[in-house]
JSON list of C-alpha atoms in Angstrom, two decimals:
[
{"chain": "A", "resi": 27, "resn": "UNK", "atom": "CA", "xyz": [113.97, 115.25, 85.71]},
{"chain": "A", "resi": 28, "resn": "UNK", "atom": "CA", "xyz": [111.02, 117.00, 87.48]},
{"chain": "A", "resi": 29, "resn": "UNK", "atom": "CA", "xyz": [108.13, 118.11, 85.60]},
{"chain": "A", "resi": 30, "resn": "UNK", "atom": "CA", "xyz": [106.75, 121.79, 86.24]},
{"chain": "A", "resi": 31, "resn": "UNK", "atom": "CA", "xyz": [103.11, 121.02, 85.89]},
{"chain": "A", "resi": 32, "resn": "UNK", "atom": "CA", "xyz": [101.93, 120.38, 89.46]},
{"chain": "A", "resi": 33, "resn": "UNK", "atom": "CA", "xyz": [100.09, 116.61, 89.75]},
{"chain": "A", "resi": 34, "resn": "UNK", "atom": "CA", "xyz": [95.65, 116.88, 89.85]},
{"chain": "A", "resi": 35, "resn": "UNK", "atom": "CA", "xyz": [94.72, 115.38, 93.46]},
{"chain": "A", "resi": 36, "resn": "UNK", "atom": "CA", "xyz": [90.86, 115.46, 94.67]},
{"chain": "A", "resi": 37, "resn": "UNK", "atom": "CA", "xyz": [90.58, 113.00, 97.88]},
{"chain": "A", "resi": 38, "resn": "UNK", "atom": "CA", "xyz": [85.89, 113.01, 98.73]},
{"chain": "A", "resi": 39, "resn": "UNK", "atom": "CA", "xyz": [87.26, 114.15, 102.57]},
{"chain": "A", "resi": 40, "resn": "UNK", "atom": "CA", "xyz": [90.49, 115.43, 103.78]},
{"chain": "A", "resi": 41, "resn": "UNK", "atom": "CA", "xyz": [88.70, 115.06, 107.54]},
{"chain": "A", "resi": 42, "resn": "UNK", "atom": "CA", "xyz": [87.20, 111.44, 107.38]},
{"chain": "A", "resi": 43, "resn": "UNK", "atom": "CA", "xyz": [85.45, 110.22, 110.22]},
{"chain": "A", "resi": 44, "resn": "UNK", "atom": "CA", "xyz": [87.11, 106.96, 111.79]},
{"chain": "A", "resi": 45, "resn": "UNK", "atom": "CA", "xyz": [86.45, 103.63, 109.68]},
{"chain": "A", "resi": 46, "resn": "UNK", "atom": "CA", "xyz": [85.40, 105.96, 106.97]},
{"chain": "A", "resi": 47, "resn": "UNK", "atom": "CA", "xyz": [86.10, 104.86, 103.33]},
{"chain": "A", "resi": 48, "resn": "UNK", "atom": "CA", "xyz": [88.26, 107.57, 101.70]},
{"chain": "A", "resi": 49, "resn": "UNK", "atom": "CA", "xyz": [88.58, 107.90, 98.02]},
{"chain": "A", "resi": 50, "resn": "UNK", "atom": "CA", "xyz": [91.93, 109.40, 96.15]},
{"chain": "A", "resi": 51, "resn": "UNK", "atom": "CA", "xyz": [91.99, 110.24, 92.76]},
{"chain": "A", "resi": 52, "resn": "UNK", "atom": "CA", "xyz": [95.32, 111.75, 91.05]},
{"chain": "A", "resi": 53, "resn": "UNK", "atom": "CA", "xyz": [96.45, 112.89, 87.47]},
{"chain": "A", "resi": 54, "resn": "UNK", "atom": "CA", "xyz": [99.54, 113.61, 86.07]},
{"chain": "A", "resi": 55, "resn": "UNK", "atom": "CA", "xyz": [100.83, 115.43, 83.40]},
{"chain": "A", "resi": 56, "resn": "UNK", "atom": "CA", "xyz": [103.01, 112.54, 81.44]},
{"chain": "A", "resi": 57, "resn": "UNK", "atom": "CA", "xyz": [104.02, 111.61, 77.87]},
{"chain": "A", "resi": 58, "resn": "UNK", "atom": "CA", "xyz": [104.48, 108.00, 78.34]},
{"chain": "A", "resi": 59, "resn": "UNK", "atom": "CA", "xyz": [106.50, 107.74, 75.78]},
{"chain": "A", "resi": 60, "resn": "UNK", "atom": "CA", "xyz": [107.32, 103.07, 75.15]},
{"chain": "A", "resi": 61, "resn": "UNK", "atom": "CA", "xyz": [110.86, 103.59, 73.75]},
{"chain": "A", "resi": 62, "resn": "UNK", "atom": "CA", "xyz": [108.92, 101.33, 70.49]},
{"chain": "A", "resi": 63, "resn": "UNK", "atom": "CA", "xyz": [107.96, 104.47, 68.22]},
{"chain": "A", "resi": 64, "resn": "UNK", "atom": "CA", "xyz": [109.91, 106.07, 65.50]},
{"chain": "A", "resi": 65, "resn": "UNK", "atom": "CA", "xyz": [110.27, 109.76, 65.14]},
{"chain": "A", "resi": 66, "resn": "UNK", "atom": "CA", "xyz": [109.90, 111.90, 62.20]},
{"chain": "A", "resi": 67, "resn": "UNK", "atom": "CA", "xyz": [113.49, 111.13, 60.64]},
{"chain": "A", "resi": 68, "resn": "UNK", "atom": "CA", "xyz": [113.18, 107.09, 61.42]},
{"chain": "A", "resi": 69, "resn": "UNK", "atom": "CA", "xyz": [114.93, 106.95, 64.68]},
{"chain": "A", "resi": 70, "resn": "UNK", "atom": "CA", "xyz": [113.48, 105.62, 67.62]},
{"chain": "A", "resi": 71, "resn": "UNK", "atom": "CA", "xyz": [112.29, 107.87, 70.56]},
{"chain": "A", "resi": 72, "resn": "UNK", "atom": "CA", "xyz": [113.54, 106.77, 74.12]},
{"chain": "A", "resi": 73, "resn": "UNK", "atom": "CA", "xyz": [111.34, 105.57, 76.61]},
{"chain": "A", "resi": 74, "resn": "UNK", "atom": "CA", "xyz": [110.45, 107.81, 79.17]},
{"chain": "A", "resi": 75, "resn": "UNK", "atom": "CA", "xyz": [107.55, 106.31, 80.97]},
{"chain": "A", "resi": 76, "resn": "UNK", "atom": "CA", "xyz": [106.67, 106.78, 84.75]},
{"chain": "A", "resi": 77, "resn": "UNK", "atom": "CA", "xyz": [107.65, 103.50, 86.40]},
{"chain": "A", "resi": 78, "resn": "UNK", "atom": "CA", "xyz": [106.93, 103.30, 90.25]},
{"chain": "A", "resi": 79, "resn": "UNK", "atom": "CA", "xyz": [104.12, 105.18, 92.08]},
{"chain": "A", "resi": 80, "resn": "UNK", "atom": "CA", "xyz": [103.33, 104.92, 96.32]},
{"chain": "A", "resi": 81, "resn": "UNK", "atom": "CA", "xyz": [100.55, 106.17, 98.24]},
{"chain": "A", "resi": 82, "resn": "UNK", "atom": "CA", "xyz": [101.71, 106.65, 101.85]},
{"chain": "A", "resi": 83, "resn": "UNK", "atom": "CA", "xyz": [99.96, 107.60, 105.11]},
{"chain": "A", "resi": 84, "resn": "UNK", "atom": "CA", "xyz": [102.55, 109.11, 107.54]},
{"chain": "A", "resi": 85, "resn": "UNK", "atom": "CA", "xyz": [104.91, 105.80, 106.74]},
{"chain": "A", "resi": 86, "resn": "UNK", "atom": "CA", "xyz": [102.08, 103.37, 105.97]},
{"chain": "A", "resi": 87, "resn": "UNK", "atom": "CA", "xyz": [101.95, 102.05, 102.40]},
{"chain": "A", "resi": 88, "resn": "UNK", "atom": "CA", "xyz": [98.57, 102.70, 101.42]},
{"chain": "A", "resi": 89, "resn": "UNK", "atom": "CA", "xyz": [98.88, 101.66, 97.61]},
{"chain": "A", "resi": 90, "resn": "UNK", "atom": "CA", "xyz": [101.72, 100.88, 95.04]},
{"chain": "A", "resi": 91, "resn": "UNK", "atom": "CA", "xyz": [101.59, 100.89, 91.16]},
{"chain": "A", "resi": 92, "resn": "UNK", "atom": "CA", "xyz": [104.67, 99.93, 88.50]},
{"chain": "A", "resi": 93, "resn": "UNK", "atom": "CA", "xyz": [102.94, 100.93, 85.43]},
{"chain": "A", "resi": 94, "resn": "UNK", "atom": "CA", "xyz": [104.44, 99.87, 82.50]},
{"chain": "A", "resi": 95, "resn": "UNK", "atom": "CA", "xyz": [105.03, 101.03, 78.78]},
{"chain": "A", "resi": 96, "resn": "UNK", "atom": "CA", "xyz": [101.01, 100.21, 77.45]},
{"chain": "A", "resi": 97, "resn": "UNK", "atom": "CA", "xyz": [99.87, 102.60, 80.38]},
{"chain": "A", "resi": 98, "resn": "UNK", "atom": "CA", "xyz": [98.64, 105.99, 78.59]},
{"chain": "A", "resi": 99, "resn": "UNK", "atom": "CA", "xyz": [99.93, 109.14, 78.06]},
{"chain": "A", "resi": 100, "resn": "UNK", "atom": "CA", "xyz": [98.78, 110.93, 81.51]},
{"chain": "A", "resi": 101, "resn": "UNK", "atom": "CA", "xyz": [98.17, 108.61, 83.83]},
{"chain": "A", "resi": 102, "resn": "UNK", "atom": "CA", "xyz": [95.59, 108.02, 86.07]},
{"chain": "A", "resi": 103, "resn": "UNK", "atom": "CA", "xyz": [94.63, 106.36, 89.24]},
{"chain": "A", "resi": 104, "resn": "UNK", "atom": "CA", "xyz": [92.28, 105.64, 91.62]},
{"chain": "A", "resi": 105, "resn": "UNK", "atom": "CA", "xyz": [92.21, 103.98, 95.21]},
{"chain": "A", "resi": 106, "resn": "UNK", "atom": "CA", "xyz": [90.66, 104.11, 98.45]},
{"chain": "A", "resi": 107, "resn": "UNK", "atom": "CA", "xyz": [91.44, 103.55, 101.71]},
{"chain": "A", "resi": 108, "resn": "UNK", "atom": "CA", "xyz": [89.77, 103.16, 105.32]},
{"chain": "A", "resi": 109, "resn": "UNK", "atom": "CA", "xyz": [90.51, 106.25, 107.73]},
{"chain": "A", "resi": 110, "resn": "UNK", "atom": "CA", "xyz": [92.23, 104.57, 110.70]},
{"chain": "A", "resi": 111, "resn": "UNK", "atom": "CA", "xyz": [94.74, 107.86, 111.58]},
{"chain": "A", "resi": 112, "resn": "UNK", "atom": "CA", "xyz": [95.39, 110.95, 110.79]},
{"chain": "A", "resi": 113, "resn": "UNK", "atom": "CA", "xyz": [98.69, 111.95, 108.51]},
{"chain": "A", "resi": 114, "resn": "UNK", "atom": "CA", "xyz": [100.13, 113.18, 105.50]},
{"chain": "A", "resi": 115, "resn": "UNK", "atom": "CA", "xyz": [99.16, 111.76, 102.51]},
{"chain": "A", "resi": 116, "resn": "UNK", "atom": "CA", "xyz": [102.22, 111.66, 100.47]},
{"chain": "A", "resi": 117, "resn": "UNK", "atom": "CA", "xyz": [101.63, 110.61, 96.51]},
{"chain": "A", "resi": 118, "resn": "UNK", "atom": "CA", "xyz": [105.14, 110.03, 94.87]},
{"chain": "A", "resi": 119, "resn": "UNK", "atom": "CA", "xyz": [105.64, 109.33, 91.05]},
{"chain": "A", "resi": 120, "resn": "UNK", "atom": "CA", "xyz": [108.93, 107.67, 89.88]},
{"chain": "A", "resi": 121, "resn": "UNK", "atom": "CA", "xyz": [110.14, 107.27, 86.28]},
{"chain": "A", "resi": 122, "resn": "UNK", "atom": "CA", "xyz": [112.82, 107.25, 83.38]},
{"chain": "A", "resi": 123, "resn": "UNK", "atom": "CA", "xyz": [115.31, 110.01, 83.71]},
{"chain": "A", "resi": 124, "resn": "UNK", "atom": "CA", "xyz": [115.17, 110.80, 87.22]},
{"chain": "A", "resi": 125, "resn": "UNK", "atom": "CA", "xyz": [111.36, 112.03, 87.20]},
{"chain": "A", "resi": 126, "resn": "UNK", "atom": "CA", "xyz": [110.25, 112.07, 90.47]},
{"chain": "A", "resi": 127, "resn": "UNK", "atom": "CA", "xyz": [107.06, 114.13, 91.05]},
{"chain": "A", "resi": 128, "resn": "UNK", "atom": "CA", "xyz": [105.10, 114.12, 94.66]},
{"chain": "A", "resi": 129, "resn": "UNK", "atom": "CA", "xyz": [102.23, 115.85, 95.98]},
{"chain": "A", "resi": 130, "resn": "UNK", "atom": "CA", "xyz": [100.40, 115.97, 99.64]},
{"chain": "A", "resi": 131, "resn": "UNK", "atom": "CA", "xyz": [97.20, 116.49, 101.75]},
{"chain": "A", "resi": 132, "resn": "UNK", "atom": "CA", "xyz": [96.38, 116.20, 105.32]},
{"chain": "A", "resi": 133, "resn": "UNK", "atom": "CA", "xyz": [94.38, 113.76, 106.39]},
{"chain": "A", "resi": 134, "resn": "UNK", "atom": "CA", "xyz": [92.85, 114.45, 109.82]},
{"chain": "A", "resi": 135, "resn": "UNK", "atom": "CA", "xyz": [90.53, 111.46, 111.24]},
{"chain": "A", "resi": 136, "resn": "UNK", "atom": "CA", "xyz": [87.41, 113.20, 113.57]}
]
């Protein structure tokens, strides 16, 4: 499953200077939901959380995440990285029911 709501991605530079620190931030639209709650008629809602997410530069691994069922309902995150080349930046989101989400930007190093 694929969600329609594309992910929020602001990066401080999409053309870095060599060495330069680059900051990624990224939201998604999520429910999170821990597989521990009850619904409204006392049966308990599967879990549908997002599970696995990878930062990648061309094929470098820039950052991985596993969140797990206490992480809130749209997550979140936050990394940086030094510019050494330019690439795509790919973001990819995993999760329970065959979500898979991904977004990109261009990095070009000056």
């Amino acid at each position: 499953m694929s969600t329609s709501t594309p992910p929020r991605i602001w990066t401080s530079t999409l053309t870095p200077k060599k060495g330069e620190m680059v900051r990624v931030r990224a939201q998604i639209s999520h429910r999170m939901e821990t597989g521990l709650r009850l619904d409204g008629h006392g049966q308990i809602k599967p879990r549908d959380i997002v599970t696995r997410f990878e930062a990648r530069l061309g094929e470098g691994l820039l950052y991985s995440w596993e969140p797990g069922p206490a992480t809130a309902r749209n997550p979140y995150i936050e990394f940086t990285f030094l510019a050494r080349e330019s690439g795509e930046l790919r973001l990819s989101w995993k999760g329970d029911g065959d979500f898979t989400l991904e977004a990109t930007r261009t990095i070009t190093v000056q």
